[in-house]
Amino acid sequence: MSLTFPTFPKNCRSLLCQYLTPEIFEALKDKTTANGYTLAQAIHSGVQNPDSSIGVYAGDAESYTLFAPLFDPIIKAYHGFDPQSRHYSNFNPDALNADNPDPEGAYIVSTRIRVGRNLADIPLGPAISKAQRNEVEVRVSQALSRLEGDLGGSYYPLQGMRDADTAQLISDHFLFKAGDRFLEAAGLNRDWPEGRGIFHNNDKTFLVWINEEDQLRIISMQHGGNIGEVFSRLARAVKALEQSMTFSYSDHLGYITSCPTNLGTAMRASVHIKLPKLGSDMKAFEAIADAHHLQIRGIHGEHSQSEGGIYDISNRRRLGVSEVQCVQDMYDGVVALIEAERSR
Ligand code: ADP
Ligand code: CIR
């Protein structure tokens, strides 16, 4: 399928509209991956949503090489990672130097660390078929059902879940929301809610989302600021799941994910933290966040607002830095933010 060069509004700031030149567009517009994924699909979310921060999604690992003239500069701009670089992993909890930054519990409400994963032999969500998505659900939920001890739990498919239960899980920050317009335009909401669901242990400290933006989002979370405990649980869970599944990984880009911001470690380590004083001086707040490679989100996840002076603070870089470094970025930044809040 060929298409014409998209028009973006004048005020568009997405990485897509910054890096999609007419030359790159011409060179890539008729290319198709082995799974049938095209440039038109890769850019559709950012074309439909000019307020995207990024605007592109991959349909498979091949998208990152076939459409490299577009993806590479976007990856460089987001992660500061060069096309010839190599990604290295270090998921060893013993290498982490991050005590609880708030032992009195005055600031940190909760800590959450998640990684994205996708099965090596199945296309990513934007290019997956309904049958393949359902196969992922079966394979992953079966693997999860074999976990034991504190990681043992149950799988709850979205289809058939009572509306009140869905709403409660979302408002308690455990479950993803429906209807995200960025994911919708990327084809990630096709056949909703079939094939999607959530697994969690009894305490809801270990959770796995199935077939949201990535096939798996593996999550460790708990109240308070014990980052080490959250990281160790996640490392253990990922290791256990690797025994029964092979995840898509490349030496260059690390774990392959549908959004280029998640490549590498695919890790987002966050705290929900009370910073009401800094919150009323966003310029100072953002300066500290930028200096420490942090992202500021609202209380209900990406594209949401703060409530009651509580913010979601997480590492921004995920590729070209190890898992330990992602958490270290978050920890160092949170220490600086608490210091700034205290001194106001
Ligand atoms: P993701 O982190 O998986 O990319 P979102 O930003 O959409 O996705 O967040 C998913 C959910 O996780 C939201 O309900 C959000 O409020 C919740 N969340 C994120 N960080 C924390 C945290 N530190 N404590 C509690 N809930 C959190
Ligand atoms: C966007 O481009 O705004 C959406 N597709 C979401 C991008 C991922 N968000 C992020 O900054 N990590």
CSV table of C-alpha atoms and ligand atoms in Angstrom, one decimal:
chain,number,residue,atom,x,y,z
A,1,MET,CA,0.0,0.0,0.0
A,2,SER,CA,1.4,3.4,-0.8
A,3,LEU,CA,0.3,6.6,1.0
A,4,THR,CA,1.0,10.3,0.8
A,5,PHE,CA,3.2,12.3,3.2
A,6,PRO,CA,1.1,13.1,6.2
A,7,THR,CA,0.4,16.7,7.2
A,8,PHE,CA,1.1,17.6,10.8
A,9,PRO,CA,-0.3,20.8,12.5
A,10,LYS,CA,2.2,23.6,12.9
A,11,ASN,CA,2.5,23.2,16.7
A,12,CYS,CA,3.2,19.4,16.4
A,13,ARG,CA,6.2,18.4,18.7
A,14,SER,CA,6.1,14.6,18.4
A,15,LEU,CA,9.3,12.8,17.6
A,16,LEU,CA,7.5,11.4,14.5
A,17,CYS,CA,6.9,14.8,13.0
A,18,GLN,CA,10.4,15.9,13.9
A,19,TYR,CA,12.1,13.0,12.2
A,20,LEU,CA,9.8,11.8,9.4
A,21,THR,CA,11.3,13.7,6.4
A,22,PRO,CA,9.8,13.4,2.8
A,23,GLU,CA,13.0,11.5,1.9
A,24,ILE,CA,12.7,8.9,4.6
A,25,PHE,CA,9.0,8.6,3.9
A,26,GLU,CA,9.7,7.9,0.2
A,27,ALA,CA,12.4,5.4,1.0
A,28,LEU,CA,10.2,3.4,3.4
A,29,LYS,CA,6.6,3.8,2.3
A,30,ASP,CA,6.4,0.6,0.2
A,31,LYS,CA,8.3,-1.6,2.6
A,32,THR,CA,6.5,-4.4,4.5
A,33,THR,CA,7.9,-6.7,7.2
A,34,ALA,CA,7.5,-10.5,6.9
A,35,ASN,CA,4.4,-10.1,9.2
A,36,GLY,CA,2.8,-7.6,6.8
A,37,TYR,CA,3.5,-4.5,8.9
A,38,THR,CA,3.9,-1.3,7.0
A,39,LEU,CA,5.2,2.3,7.5
A,40,ALA,CA,1.5,3.5,7.3
A,41,GLN,CA,0.7,1.3,10.4
A,42,ALA,CA,3.9,2.3,12.2
A,43,ILE,CA,3.1,6.0,12.0
A,44,HIS,CA,-0.7,5.8,12.2
A,45,SER,CA,-0.9,6.6,16.0
A,46,GLY,CA,1.2,9.8,15.6
A,47,VAL,CA,-0.6,10.9,12.5
A,48,GLN,CA,-4.0,10.5,14.2
A,49,ASN,CA,-2.7,12.0,17.5
A,50,PRO,CA,-0.5,15.0,16.7
A,51,ASP,CA,-0.2,15.6,20.5
A,52,SER,CA,1.8,12.3,20.8
A,53,SER,CA,5.2,12.6,22.4
A,54,ILE,CA,6.6,9.9,20.2
A,55,GLY,CA,4.0,8.8,17.6
A,56,VAL,CA,5.3,5.4,16.3
A,57,TYR,CA,4.9,1.7,17.2
A,58,ALA,CA,6.7,-1.4,15.9
A,59,GLY,CA,4.7,-4.4,14.7
A,60,ASP,CA,7.6,-6.8,15.1
A,61,ALA,CA,11.4,-6.9,15.8
A,62,GLU,CA,12.0,-6.5,12.0
A,63,SER,CA,10.2,-3.1,12.1
A,64,TYR,CA,13.2,-1.7,14.0
A,65,THR,CA,15.6,-2.7,11.1
A,66,LEU,CA,13.4,-2.2,8.1
A,67,PHE,CA,12.2,1.2,9.2
A,68,ALA,CA,15.5,2.1,10.9
A,69,PRO,CA,15.9,5.5,9.1
A,70,LEU,CA,12.8,6.6,11.0
A,71,PHE,CA,13.2,4.6,14.3
A,72,ASP,CA,16.9,5.2,14.8
A,73,PRO,CA,16.7,8.9,15.2
A,74,ILE,CA,13.6,8.6,17.4
A,75,ILE,CA,15.5,6.1,19.6
A,76,LYS,CA,18.5,8.4,19.8
A,77,ALA,CA,16.3,11.4,20.7
A,78,TYR,CA,14.5,9.5,23.5
A,79,HIS,CA,17.2,7.3,25.0
A,80,GLY,CA,20.4,9.0,23.8
A,81,PHE,CA,21.3,5.6,22.2
A,82,ASP,CA,23.3,5.3,19.0
A,83,PRO,CA,22.5,2.9,16.1
A,84,GLN,CA,25.8,1.0,16.5
A,85,SER,CA,25.6,0.7,20.3
A,86,ARG,CA,25.0,-2.5,22.2
A,87,HIS,CA,22.6,-3.0,25.1
A,88,TYR,CA,23.7,-4.7,28.3
A,89,SER,CA,21.5,-6.1,31.1
A,90,ASN,CA,22.2,-6.3,34.8
A,91,PHE,CA,19.1,-7.4,36.8
A,92,ASN,CA,21.1,-8.4,39.9
A,93,PRO,CA,19.5,-7.1,43.1
A,94,ASP,CA,22.8,-7.3,44.9
A,95,ALA,CA,24.2,-4.6,42.6
A,96,LEU,CA,21.5,-2.1,43.6
A,97,ASN,CA,22.5,0.7,46.0
A,98,ALA,CA,19.0,2.0,46.8
A,99,ASP,CA,17.8,1.9,50.4
A,100,ASN,CA,14.4,3.2,51.2
A,101,PRO,CA,14.7,7.0,50.5
A,102,ASP,CA,11.9,7.7,52.9
A,103,PRO,CA,11.9,5.3,55.8
A,104,GLU,CA,9.5,7.5,57.8
A,105,GLY,CA,6.9,7.2,55.0
A,106,ALA,CA,6.4,11.0,54.9
A,107,TYR,CA,6.6,11.3,51.1
A,108,ILE,CA,6.5,7.9,49.2
A,109,VAL,CA,3.0,6.3,49.0
A,110,SER,CA,4.0,3.3,46.9
A,111,THR,CA,6.7,1.8,44.7
A,112,ARG,CA,6.2,0.0,41.4
A,113,ILE,CA,8.6,-1.5,38.9
A,114,ARG,CA,7.5,-3.1,35.7
A,115,VAL,CA,9.1,-4.6,32.6
A,116,GLY,CA,7.6,-5.3,29.2
A,117,ARG,CA,8.1,-8.6,27.4
A,118,ASN,CA,7.0,-10.2,24.2
A,119,LEU,CA,7.3,-13.8,23.0
A,120,ALA,CA,10.1,-14.2,20.4
A,121,ASP,CA,8.0,-16.3,18.0
A,122,ILE,CA,4.9,-14.0,17.8
A,123,PRO,CA,4.5,-10.5,16.3
A,124,LEU,CA,4.1,-7.5,18.6
A,125,GLY,CA,0.6,-6.3,19.5
A,126,PRO,CA,0.2,-3.8,16.6
A,127,ALA,CA,0.7,-6.7,14.0
A,128,ILE,CA,-0.6,-9.6,16.0
A,129,SER,CA,-3.6,-11.6,14.7
A,130,LYS,CA,-6.6,-12.5,16.9
A,131,ALA,CA,-5.6,-16.2,17.0
A,132,GLN,CA,-2.0,-15.3,17.9
A,133,ARG,CA,-3.2,-13.0,20.7
A,134,ASN,CA,-5.3,-15.7,22.1
A,135,GLU,CA,-2.4,-18.1,21.9
A,136,VAL,CA,-0.3,-15.7,23.9
A,137,GLU,CA,-3.0,-15.5,26.6
A,138,VAL,CA,-3.0,-19.3,26.9
A,139,ARG,CA,0.8,-19.8,26.9
A,140,VAL,CA,1.4,-17.0,29.4
A,141,SER,CA,-1.4,-17.8,31.8
A,142,GLN,CA,-0.3,-21.4,31.8
A,143,ALA,CA,3.3,-20.4,32.6
A,144,LEU,CA,2.0,-18.2,35.4
A,145,SER,CA,-0.2,-20.9,36.9
A,146,ARG,CA,3.0,-22.9,37.5
A,147,LEU,CA,4.5,-20.2,39.8
A,148,GLU,CA,4.7,-21.0,43.5
A,149,GLY,CA,5.1,-19.4,46.9
A,150,ASP,CA,4.6,-15.6,47.1
A,151,LEU,CA,4.5,-15.5,43.2
A,152,GLY,CA,1.6,-17.9,43.0
A,153,GLY,CA,-1.8,-16.5,42.1
A,154,SER,CA,-4.7,-16.5,39.6
A,155,TYR,CA,-5.4,-15.2,36.1
A,156,TYR,CA,-8.5,-13.0,35.6
A,157,PRO,CA,-9.5,-12.6,31.9
A,158,LEU,CA,-10.9,-9.1,31.1
A,159,GLN,CA,-13.7,-10.8,29.1
A,160,GLY,CA,-16.4,-11.7,31.6
A,161,MET,CA,-15.0,-9.6,34.4
A,162,ARG,CA,-17.7,-7.7,36.3
A,163,ASP,CA,-17.6,-4.0,35.5
A,164,ALA,CA,-17.4,-3.1,39.2
A,165,ASP,CA,-14.3,-5.4,39.6
A,166,THR,CA,-12.6,-3.9,36.5
A,167,ALA,CA,-13.2,-0.4,37.8
A,168,GLN,CA,-11.9,-1.2,41.2
A,169,LEU,CA,-8.7,-2.8,39.9
A,170,ILE,CA,-8.1,0.3,37.7
A,171,SER,CA,-8.7,2.8,40.5
A,172,ASP,CA,-6.5,0.8,42.8
A,173,HIS,CA,-3.7,1.2,40.2
A,174,PHE,CA,-3.5,-2.5,39.5
A,175,LEU,CA,-5.1,-2.8,36.0
A,176,PHE,CA,-4.7,-1.0,32.7
A,177,LYS,CA,-7.4,1.3,31.4
A,178,ALA,CA,-9.5,0.7,28.3
A,179,GLY,CA,-9.7,3.0,25.3
A,180,ASP,CA,-6.3,4.7,25.2
A,181,ARG,CA,-6.5,6.7,21.9
A,182,PHE,CA,-2.7,6.3,21.2
A,183,LEU,CA,-3.0,2.5,21.5
A,184,GLU,CA,-6.3,2.5,19.6
A,185,ALA,CA,-4.7,4.1,16.6
A,186,ALA,CA,-1.8,1.7,16.8
A,187,GLY,CA,-4.2,-1.2,16.4
A,188,LEU,CA,-3.5,-2.4,19.9
A,189,ASN,CA,-7.1,-2.4,21.0
A,190,ARG,CA,-8.4,-4.7,18.2
A,191,ASP,CA,-10.8,-7.4,19.4
A,192,TRP,CA,-11.0,-5.8,22.8
A,193,PRO,CA,-11.4,-7.3,25.5
A,194,GLU,CA,-10.7,-10.8,24.1
A,195,GLY,CA,-7.3,-12.2,24.9
A,196,ARG,CA,-6.5,-9.6,27.6
A,197,GLY,CA,-6.4,-10.0,31.4
A,198,ILE,CA,-4.5,-9.7,34.6
A,199,PHE,CA,-2.7,-12.2,36.8
A,200,HIS,CA,-1.9,-11.4,40.4
A,201,ASN,CA,-0.8,-13.0,43.7
A,202,ASN,CA,-2.9,-12.8,46.8
A,203,ASP,CA,-1.3,-9.6,48.1
A,204,LYS,CA,-1.3,-7.9,44.6
A,205,THR,CA,2.4,-7.3,45.0
A,206,PHE,CA,3.2,-9.4,41.9
A,207,LEU,CA,1.0,-8.8,38.8
A,208,VAL,CA,1.2,-9.6,35.1
A,209,TRP,CA,-0.9,-7.8,32.4
A,210,ILE,CA,-1.5,-9.9,29.3
A,211,ASN,CA,-1.9,-8.4,25.9
A,212,GLU,CA,-2.0,-4.7,26.7
A,213,GLU,CA,0.6,-2.5,24.9
A,214,ASP,CA,3.1,-5.5,25.2
A,215,GLN,CA,2.2,-9.1,25.4
A,216,LEU,CA,3.4,-9.1,29.0
A,217,ARG,CA,3.9,-6.4,31.5
A,218,ILE,CA,5.5,-8.0,34.6
A,219,ILE,CA,4.9,-5.8,37.7
A,220,SER,CA,6.1,-5.8,41.3
A,221,MET,CA,4.6,-3.2,43.6
A,222,GLN,CA,3.9,-2.4,47.2
A,223,HIS,CA,3.1,0.4,49.7
A,224,GLY,CA,6.0,2.5,50.9
A,225,GLY,CA,9.5,3.1,49.5
A,226,ASN,CA,11.3,-0.2,49.9
A,227,ILE,CA,12.7,-0.2,46.4
A,228,GLY,CA,15.1,-3.1,47.0
A,229,GLU,CA,12.3,-5.4,48.0
A,230,VAL,CA,10.2,-4.5,44.9
A,231,PHE,CA,13.2,-4.9,42.6
A,232,SER,CA,14.2,-8.3,44.1
A,233,ARG,CA,10.7,-9.7,43.7
A,234,LEU,CA,10.6,-8.6,40.1
A,235,ALA,CA,14.0,-10.1,39.3
A,236,ARG,CA,12.9,-13.4,40.8
A,237,ALA,CA,9.6,-13.4,38.9
A,238,VAL,CA,11.2,-12.6,35.5
A,239,LYS,CA,13.8,-15.3,36.1
A,240,ALA,CA,11.1,-17.8,36.9
A,241,LEU,CA,9.1,-16.9,33.7
A,242,GLU,CA,12.2,-17.2,31.6
A,243,GLN,CA,12.3,-20.9,32.4
A,244,SER,CA,9.2,-21.5,30.4
A,245,MET,CA,9.2,-18.7,27.7
A,246,THR,CA,11.6,-17.2,25.3
A,247,PHE,CA,11.3,-13.4,25.1
A,248,SER,CA,12.1,-11.3,22.0
A,249,TYR,CA,15.6,-9.8,22.6
A,250,SER,CA,18.4,-8.4,20.4
A,251,ASP,CA,22.0,-7.5,21.4
A,252,HIS,CA,21.5,-4.1,19.9
A,253,LEU,CA,18.0,-3.1,21.3
A,254,GLY,CA,17.6,-5.4,24.3
A,255,TYR,CA,14.0,-6.5,24.9
A,256,ILE,CA,11.9,-5.7,21.9
A,257,THR,CA,8.7,-3.8,22.7
A,258,SER,CA,6.0,-2.2,20.6
A,259,CYS,CA,6.8,1.4,21.7
A,260,PRO,CA,10.4,2.5,21.1
A,261,THR,CA,10.5,4.2,24.5
A,262,ASN,CA,10.4,0.8,26.2
A,263,LEU,CA,13.2,-0.9,24.3
A,264,GLY,CA,16.3,-2.2,26.2
A,265,THR,CA,15.3,-3.0,29.8
A,266,ALA,CA,11.6,-2.2,29.1
A,267,MET,CA,11.7,-1.1,32.7
A,268,ARG,CA,9.8,1.7,34.4
A,269,ALA,CA,10.6,2.1,38.1
A,270,SER,CA,8.3,4.5,39.8
A,271,VAL,CA,7.1,5.9,43.0
A,272,HIS,CA,3.9,7.6,43.9
A,273,ILE,CA,5.2,10.5,45.9
A,274,LYS,CA,3.7,13.5,47.7
A,275,LEU,CA,5.4,16.7,46.5
A,276,PRO,CA,2.7,19.5,47.0
A,277,LYS,CA,5.2,22.3,47.3
A,278,LEU,CA,7.3,21.4,44.2
A,279,GLY,CA,4.0,20.7,42.4
A,280,SER,CA,3.2,24.4,42.7
A,281,ASP,CA,6.5,25.3,41.1
A,282,MET,CA,6.6,23.1,38.0
A,283,LYS,CA,9.6,24.9,36.5
A,284,ALA,CA,11.8,23.9,39.4
A,285,PHE,CA,10.2,20.5,39.6
A,286,GLU,CA,10.9,19.8,35.9
A,287,ALA,CA,14.5,21.1,36.2
A,288,ILE,CA,15.3,18.5,38.9
A,289,ALA,CA,13.4,15.8,37.0
A,290,ASP,CA,15.4,16.5,33.8
A,291,ALA,CA,18.7,16.6,35.6
A,292,HIS,CA,18.0,13.1,37.0
A,293,HIS,CA,16.5,11.6,33.8
A,294,LEU,CA,13.1,11.3,35.4
A,295,GLN,CA,9.6,11.5,33.9
A,296,ILE,CA,6.7,13.1,35.8
A,297,ARG,CA,3.3,11.5,35.3
A,298,GLY,CA,-0.1,12.0,37.0
A,299,ILE,CA,-1.6,9.7,39.6
A,300,HIS,CA,-3.6,7.5,37.2
A,301,GLY,CA,-0.7,6.7,34.8
A,302,GLU,CA,0.5,8.1,31.5
A,303,HIS,CA,-1.5,11.1,30.2
A,304,SER,CA,-3.2,11.6,33.6
A,305,GLN,CA,-3.0,14.5,36.1
A,306,SER,CA,-1.7,14.8,39.6
A,307,GLU,CA,-4.2,14.6,42.5
A,308,GLY,CA,-3.6,16.0,46.0
A,309,GLY,CA,0.0,16.9,45.2
A,310,ILE,CA,0.9,13.2,44.5
A,311,TYR,CA,3.0,12.5,41.4
A,312,ASP,CA,4.3,9.4,39.6
A,313,ILE,CA,8.0,9.8,39.2
A,314,SER,CA,10.0,7.2,37.1
A,315,ASN,CA,13.2,6.7,35.1
A,316,ARG,CA,13.0,8.0,31.6
A,317,ARG,CA,15.9,6.1,30.0
A,318,ARG,CA,15.5,2.3,29.5
A,319,LEU,CA,17.9,1.5,26.6
A,320,GLY,CA,21.7,1.5,26.9
A,321,VAL,CA,21.3,1.5,30.7
A,322,SER,CA,21.0,-1.7,32.8
A,323,GLU,CA,18.0,-2.6,35.0
A,324,VAL,CA,20.0,-1.6,38.0
A,325,GLN,CA,20.8,1.8,36.5
A,326,CYS,CA,17.1,2.4,35.7
A,327,VAL,CA,16.3,2.0,39.4
A,328,GLN,CA,19.4,3.9,40.4
A,329,ASP,CA,18.2,6.9,38.2
A,330,MET,CA,14.8,6.8,39.9
A,331,TYR,CA,16.3,6.5,43.4
A,332,ASP,CA,18.9,9.3,42.9
A,333,GLY,CA,16.2,11.6,41.5
A,334,VAL,CA,13.7,10.8,44.3
A,335,VAL,CA,16.3,11.6,46.9
A,336,ALA,CA,16.9,15.0,45.2
A,337,LEU,CA,13.2,15.7,44.9
A,338,ILE,CA,12.6,14.9,48.6
A,339,GLU,CA,15.4,17.2,49.6
A,340,ALA,CA,14.0,20.0,47.5
A,341,GLU,CA,10.5,19.5,48.9
A,342,ARG,CA,11.8,19.5,52.5
A,343,SER,CA,13.7,22.7,52.0
A,344,ARG,CA,10.7,24.7,50.7
B,1,ADP,P1,3.1,1.6,32.7
B,1,ADP,O1,3.9,2.0,33.9
B,1,ADP,O2,2.8,0.2,32.7
B,1,ADP,O3,3.7,2.1,31.4
B,1,ADP,P2,0.9,3.6,33.3
B,1,ADP,O4,1.7,4.8,33.4
B,1,ADP,O5,-0.3,3.7,32.5
B,1,ADP,O6,1.6,2.3,32.7
B,1,ADP,O7,0.6,3.1,34.8
B,1,ADP,C1,-0.2,2.0,35.0
B,1,ADP,C2,-0.8,2.0,36.4
B,1,ADP,O8,0.2,1.8,37.4
B,1,ADP,C3,-1.6,3.2,36.7
B,1,ADP,O9,-2.8,2.9,37.4
B,1,ADP,C4,-0.6,4.0,37.6
B,1,ADP,O10,-1.2,4.9,38.5
B,1,ADP,C5,0.0,2.8,38.4
B,1,ADP,N1,1.3,3.1,39.0
B,1,ADP,C6,2.4,3.5,38.4
B,1,ADP,N2,3.4,3.7,39.3
B,1,ADP,C7,2.8,3.4,40.5
B,1,ADP,C8,3.3,3.4,41.9
B,1,ADP,N3,4.6,3.8,42.1
B,1,ADP,N4,2.5,3.1,42.8
B,1,ADP,C9,1.2,2.7,42.6
B,1,ADP,N5,0.7,2.7,41.3
B,1,ADP,C10,1.5,3.0,40.3
B,2,CIR,C1,2.9,9.0,22.5
B,2,CIR,O1,3.6,9.0,21.5
B,2,CIR,O2,2.7,10.0,23.2
B,2,CIR,C2,2.3,7.6,23.0
B,2,CIR,N1,2.4,6.7,21.9
B,2,CIR,C3,3.0,7.1,24.2
B,2,CIR,C4,4.5,7.1,24.1
B,2,CIR,C5,5.1,6.4,25.3
B,2,CIR,N2,5.3,7.3,26.4
B,2,CIR,C6,6.4,7.6,27.0
B,2,CIR,O3,6.9,8.7,27.0
B,2,CIR,N3,7.1,6.6,27.6
